[in-house]
PDB file of C-alpha atoms in Angstrom:
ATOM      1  CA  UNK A 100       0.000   0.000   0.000  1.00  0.00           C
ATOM      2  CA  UNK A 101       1.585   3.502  -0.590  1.00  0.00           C
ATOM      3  CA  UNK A 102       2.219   5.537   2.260  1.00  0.00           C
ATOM      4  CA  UNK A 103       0.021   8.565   0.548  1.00  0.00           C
ATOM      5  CA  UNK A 104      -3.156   6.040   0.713  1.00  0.00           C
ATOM      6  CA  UNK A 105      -1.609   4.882   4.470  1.00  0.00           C
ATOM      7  CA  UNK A 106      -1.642   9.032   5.362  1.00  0.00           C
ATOM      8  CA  UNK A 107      -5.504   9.288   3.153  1.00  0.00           C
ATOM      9  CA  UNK A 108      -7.026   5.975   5.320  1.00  0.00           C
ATOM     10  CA  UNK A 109      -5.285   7.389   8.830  1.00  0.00           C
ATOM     11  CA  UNK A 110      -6.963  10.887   8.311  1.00  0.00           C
ATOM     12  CA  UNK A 111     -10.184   9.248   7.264  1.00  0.00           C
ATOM     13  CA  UNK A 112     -10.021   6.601  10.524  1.00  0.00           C
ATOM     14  CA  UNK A 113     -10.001  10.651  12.587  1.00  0.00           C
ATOM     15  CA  UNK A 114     -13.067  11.411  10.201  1.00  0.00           C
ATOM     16  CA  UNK A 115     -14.823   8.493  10.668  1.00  0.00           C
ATOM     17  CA  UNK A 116     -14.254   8.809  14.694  1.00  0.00           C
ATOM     18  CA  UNK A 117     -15.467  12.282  14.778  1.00  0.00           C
ATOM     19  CA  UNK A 118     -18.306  11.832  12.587  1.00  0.00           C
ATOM     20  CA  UNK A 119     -19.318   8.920  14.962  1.00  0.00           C
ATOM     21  CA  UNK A 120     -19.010  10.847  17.872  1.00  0.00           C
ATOM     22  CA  UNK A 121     -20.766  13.781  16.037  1.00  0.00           C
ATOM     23  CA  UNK A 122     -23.604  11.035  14.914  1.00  0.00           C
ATOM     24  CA  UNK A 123     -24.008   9.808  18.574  1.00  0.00           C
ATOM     25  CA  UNK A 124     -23.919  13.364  20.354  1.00  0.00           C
ATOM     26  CA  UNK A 125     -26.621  15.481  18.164  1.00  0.00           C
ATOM     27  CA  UNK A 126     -28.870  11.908  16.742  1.00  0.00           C
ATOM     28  CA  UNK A 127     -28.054  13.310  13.525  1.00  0.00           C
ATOM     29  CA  UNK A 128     -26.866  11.428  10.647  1.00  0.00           C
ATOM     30  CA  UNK A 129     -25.810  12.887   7.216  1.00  0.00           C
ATOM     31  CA  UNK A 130     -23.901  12.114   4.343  1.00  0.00           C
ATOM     32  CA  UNK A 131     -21.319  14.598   4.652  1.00  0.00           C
ATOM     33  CA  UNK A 132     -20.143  13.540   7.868  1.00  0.00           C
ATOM     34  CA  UNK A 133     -20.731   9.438   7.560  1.00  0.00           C
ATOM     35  CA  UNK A 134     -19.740   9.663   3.943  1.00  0.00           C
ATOM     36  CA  UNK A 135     -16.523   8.847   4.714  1.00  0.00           C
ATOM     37  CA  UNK A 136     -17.350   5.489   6.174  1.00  0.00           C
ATOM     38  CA  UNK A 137     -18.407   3.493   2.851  1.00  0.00           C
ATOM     39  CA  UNK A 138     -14.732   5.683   1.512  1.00  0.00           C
ATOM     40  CA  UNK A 139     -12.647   4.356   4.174  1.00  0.00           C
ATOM     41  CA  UNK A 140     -14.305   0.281   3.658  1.00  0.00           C
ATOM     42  CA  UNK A 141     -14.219   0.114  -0.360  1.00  0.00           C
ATOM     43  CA  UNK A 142     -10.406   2.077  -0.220  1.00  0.00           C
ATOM     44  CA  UNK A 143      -9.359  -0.822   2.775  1.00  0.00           C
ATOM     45  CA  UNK A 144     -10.934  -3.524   0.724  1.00  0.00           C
ATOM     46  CA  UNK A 145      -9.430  -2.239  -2.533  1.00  0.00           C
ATOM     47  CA  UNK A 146     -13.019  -2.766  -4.182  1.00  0.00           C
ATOM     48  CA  UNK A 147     -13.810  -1.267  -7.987  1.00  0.00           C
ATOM     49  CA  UNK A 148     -15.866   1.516  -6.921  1.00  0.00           C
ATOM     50  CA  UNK A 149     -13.515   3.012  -3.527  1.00  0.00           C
ATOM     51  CA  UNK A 150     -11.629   5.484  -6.453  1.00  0.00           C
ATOM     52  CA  UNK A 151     -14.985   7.118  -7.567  1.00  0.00           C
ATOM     53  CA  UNK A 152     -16.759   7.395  -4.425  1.00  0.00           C
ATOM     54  CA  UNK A 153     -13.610   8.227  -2.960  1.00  0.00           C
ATOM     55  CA  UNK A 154     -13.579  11.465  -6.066  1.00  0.00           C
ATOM     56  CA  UNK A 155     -17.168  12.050  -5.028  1.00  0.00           C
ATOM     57  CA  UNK A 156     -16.711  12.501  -1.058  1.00  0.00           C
ATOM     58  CA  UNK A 157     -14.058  14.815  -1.853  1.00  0.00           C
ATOM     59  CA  UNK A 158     -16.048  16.454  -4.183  1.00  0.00           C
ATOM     60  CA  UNK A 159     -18.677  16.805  -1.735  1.00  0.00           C
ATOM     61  CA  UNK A 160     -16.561  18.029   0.936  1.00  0.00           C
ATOM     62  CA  UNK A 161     -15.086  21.076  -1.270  1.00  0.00           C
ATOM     63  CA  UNK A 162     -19.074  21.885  -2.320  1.00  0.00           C
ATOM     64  CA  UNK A 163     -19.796  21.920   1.262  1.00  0.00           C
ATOM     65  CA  UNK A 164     -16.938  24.030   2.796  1.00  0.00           C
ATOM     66  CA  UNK A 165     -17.424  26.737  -0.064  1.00  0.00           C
ATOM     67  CA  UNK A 166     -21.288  27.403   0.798  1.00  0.00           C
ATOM     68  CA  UNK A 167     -19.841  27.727   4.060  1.00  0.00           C
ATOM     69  CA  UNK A 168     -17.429  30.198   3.477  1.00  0.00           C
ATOM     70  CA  UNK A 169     -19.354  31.966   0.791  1.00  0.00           C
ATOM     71  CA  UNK A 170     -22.205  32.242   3.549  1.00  0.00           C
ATOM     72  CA  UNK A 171     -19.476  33.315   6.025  1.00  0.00           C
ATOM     73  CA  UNK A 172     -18.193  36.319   3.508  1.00  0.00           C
ATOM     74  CA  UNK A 173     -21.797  37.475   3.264  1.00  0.00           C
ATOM     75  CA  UNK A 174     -22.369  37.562   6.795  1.00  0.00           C
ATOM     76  CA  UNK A 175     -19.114  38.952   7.783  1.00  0.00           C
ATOM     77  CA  UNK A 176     -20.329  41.998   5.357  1.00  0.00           C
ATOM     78  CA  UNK A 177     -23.548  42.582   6.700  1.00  0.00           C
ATOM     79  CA  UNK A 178     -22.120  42.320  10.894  1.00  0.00           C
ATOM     80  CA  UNK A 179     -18.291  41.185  10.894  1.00  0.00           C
ATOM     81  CA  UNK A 180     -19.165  40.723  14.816  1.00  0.00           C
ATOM     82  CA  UNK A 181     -21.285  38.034  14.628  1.00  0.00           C
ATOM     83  CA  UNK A 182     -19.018  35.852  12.813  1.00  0.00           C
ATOM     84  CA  UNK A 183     -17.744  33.767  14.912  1.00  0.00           C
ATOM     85  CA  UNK A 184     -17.288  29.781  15.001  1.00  0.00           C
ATOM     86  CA  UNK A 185     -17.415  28.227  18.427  1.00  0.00           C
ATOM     87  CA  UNK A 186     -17.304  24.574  19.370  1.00  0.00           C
ATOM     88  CA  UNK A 187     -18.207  23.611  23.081  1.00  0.00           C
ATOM     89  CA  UNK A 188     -17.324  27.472  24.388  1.00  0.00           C
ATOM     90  CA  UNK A 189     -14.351  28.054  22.371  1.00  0.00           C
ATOM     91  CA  UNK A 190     -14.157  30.264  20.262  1.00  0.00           C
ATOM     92  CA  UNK A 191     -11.842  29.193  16.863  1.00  0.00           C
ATOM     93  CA  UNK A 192      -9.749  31.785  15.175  1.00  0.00           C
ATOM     94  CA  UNK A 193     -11.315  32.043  11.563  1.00  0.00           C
ATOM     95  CA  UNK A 194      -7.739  32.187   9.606  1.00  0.00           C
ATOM     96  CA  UNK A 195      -6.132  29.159  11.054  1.00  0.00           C
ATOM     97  CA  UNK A 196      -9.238  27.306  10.589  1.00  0.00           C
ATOM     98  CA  UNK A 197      -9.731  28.452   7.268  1.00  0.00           C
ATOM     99  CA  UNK A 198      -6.063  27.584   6.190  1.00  0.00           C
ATOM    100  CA  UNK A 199      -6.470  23.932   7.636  1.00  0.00           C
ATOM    101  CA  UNK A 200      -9.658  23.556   5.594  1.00  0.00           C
ATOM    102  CA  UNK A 201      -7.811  24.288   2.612  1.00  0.00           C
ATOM    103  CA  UNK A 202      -4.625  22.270   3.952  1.00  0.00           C
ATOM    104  CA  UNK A 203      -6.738  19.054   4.387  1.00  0.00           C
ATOM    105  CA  UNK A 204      -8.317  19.580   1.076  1.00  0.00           C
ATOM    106  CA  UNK A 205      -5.329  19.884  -1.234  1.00  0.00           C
ATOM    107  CA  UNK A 206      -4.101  16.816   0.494  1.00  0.00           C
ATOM    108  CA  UNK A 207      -7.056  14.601  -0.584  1.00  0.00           C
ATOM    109  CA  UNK A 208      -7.314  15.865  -4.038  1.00  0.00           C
ATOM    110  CA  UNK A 209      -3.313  15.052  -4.351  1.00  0.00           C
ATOM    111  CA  UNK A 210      -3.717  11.378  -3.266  1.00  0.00           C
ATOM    112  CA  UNK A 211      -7.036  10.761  -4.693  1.00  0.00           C
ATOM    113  CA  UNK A 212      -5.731  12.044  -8.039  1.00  0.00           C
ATOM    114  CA  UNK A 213      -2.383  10.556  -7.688  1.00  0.00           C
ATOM    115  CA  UNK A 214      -1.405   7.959 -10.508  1.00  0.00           C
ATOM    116  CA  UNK A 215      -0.294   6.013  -7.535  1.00  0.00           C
ATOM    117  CA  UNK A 216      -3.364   6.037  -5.842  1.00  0.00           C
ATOM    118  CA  UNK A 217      -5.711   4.631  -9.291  1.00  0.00           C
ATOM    119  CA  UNK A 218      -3.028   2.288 -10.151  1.00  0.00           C
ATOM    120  CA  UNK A 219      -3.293   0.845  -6.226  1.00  0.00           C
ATOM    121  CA  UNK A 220      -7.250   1.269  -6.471  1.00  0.00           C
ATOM    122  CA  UNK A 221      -7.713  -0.405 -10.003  1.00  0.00           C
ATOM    123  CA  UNK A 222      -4.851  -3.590  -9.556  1.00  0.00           C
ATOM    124  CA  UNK A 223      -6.716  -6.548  -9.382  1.00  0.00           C
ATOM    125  CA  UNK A 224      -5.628  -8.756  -6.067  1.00  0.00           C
ATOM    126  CA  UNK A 225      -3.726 -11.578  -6.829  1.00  0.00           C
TER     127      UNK A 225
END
């Protein structure tokens, strides 16, 4: 297995663990945060269809975090105040969190796009 696709299944194991704990805390379940589960299984199992649903999650992901900060720019220009992001009373810094958003982003599109990463994802198992 290549050590990009190690890194890709080791940040997806801290995805799947926070989406669980997300899942179990709020009774909420979604696709964008247990997407990643069926992603994590198919690229583990090295099954046919891991490469485009692993395209589509990330796909998904960058659709969701730009309506997020395109309704973050908005607000910030009607009351810069207000925005704010706070999990459990702490308030997050927005350019930090907004340069790790990015960050984590550029690193899945380079291994899912990675001729290493099809050429792993299409090989049949001997």
């Amino acid at each position: 297995m290549p050590k990009r696709l190690m890194l890709l299944i080791s940040l997806y194991c801290l995805f799947s663990i926070a989406a669980l704990l997300r899942a179990v805390t709020t009774q909420s379940f979604d696709v964008f945060t247990l997407g990643v589960l069926p992603v994590l299984v198919g690229i583990m199992m090295r099954t046919p269809w891991s490469s485009l649903v692993l395209k589509i999650y990330i796909g998904m992901q960058t659709l969701g975090f730009s309506a997020l900060g395109i309704t973050a720019i908005i607000a910030y220009r009607i009351t810069p105040e207000d925005v704010k992001v706070i999990v459990s009373g702490h308030n997050i810094p927005m350019l930090p969190l907004t340069i790790s958003i990015i960050v984590i982003l550029l690193l899945q599109y380079w291994i899912a796009f990675s001729k290493v990463t099809s050429h792993y994802l299409t090989r049949q198992t001997r």
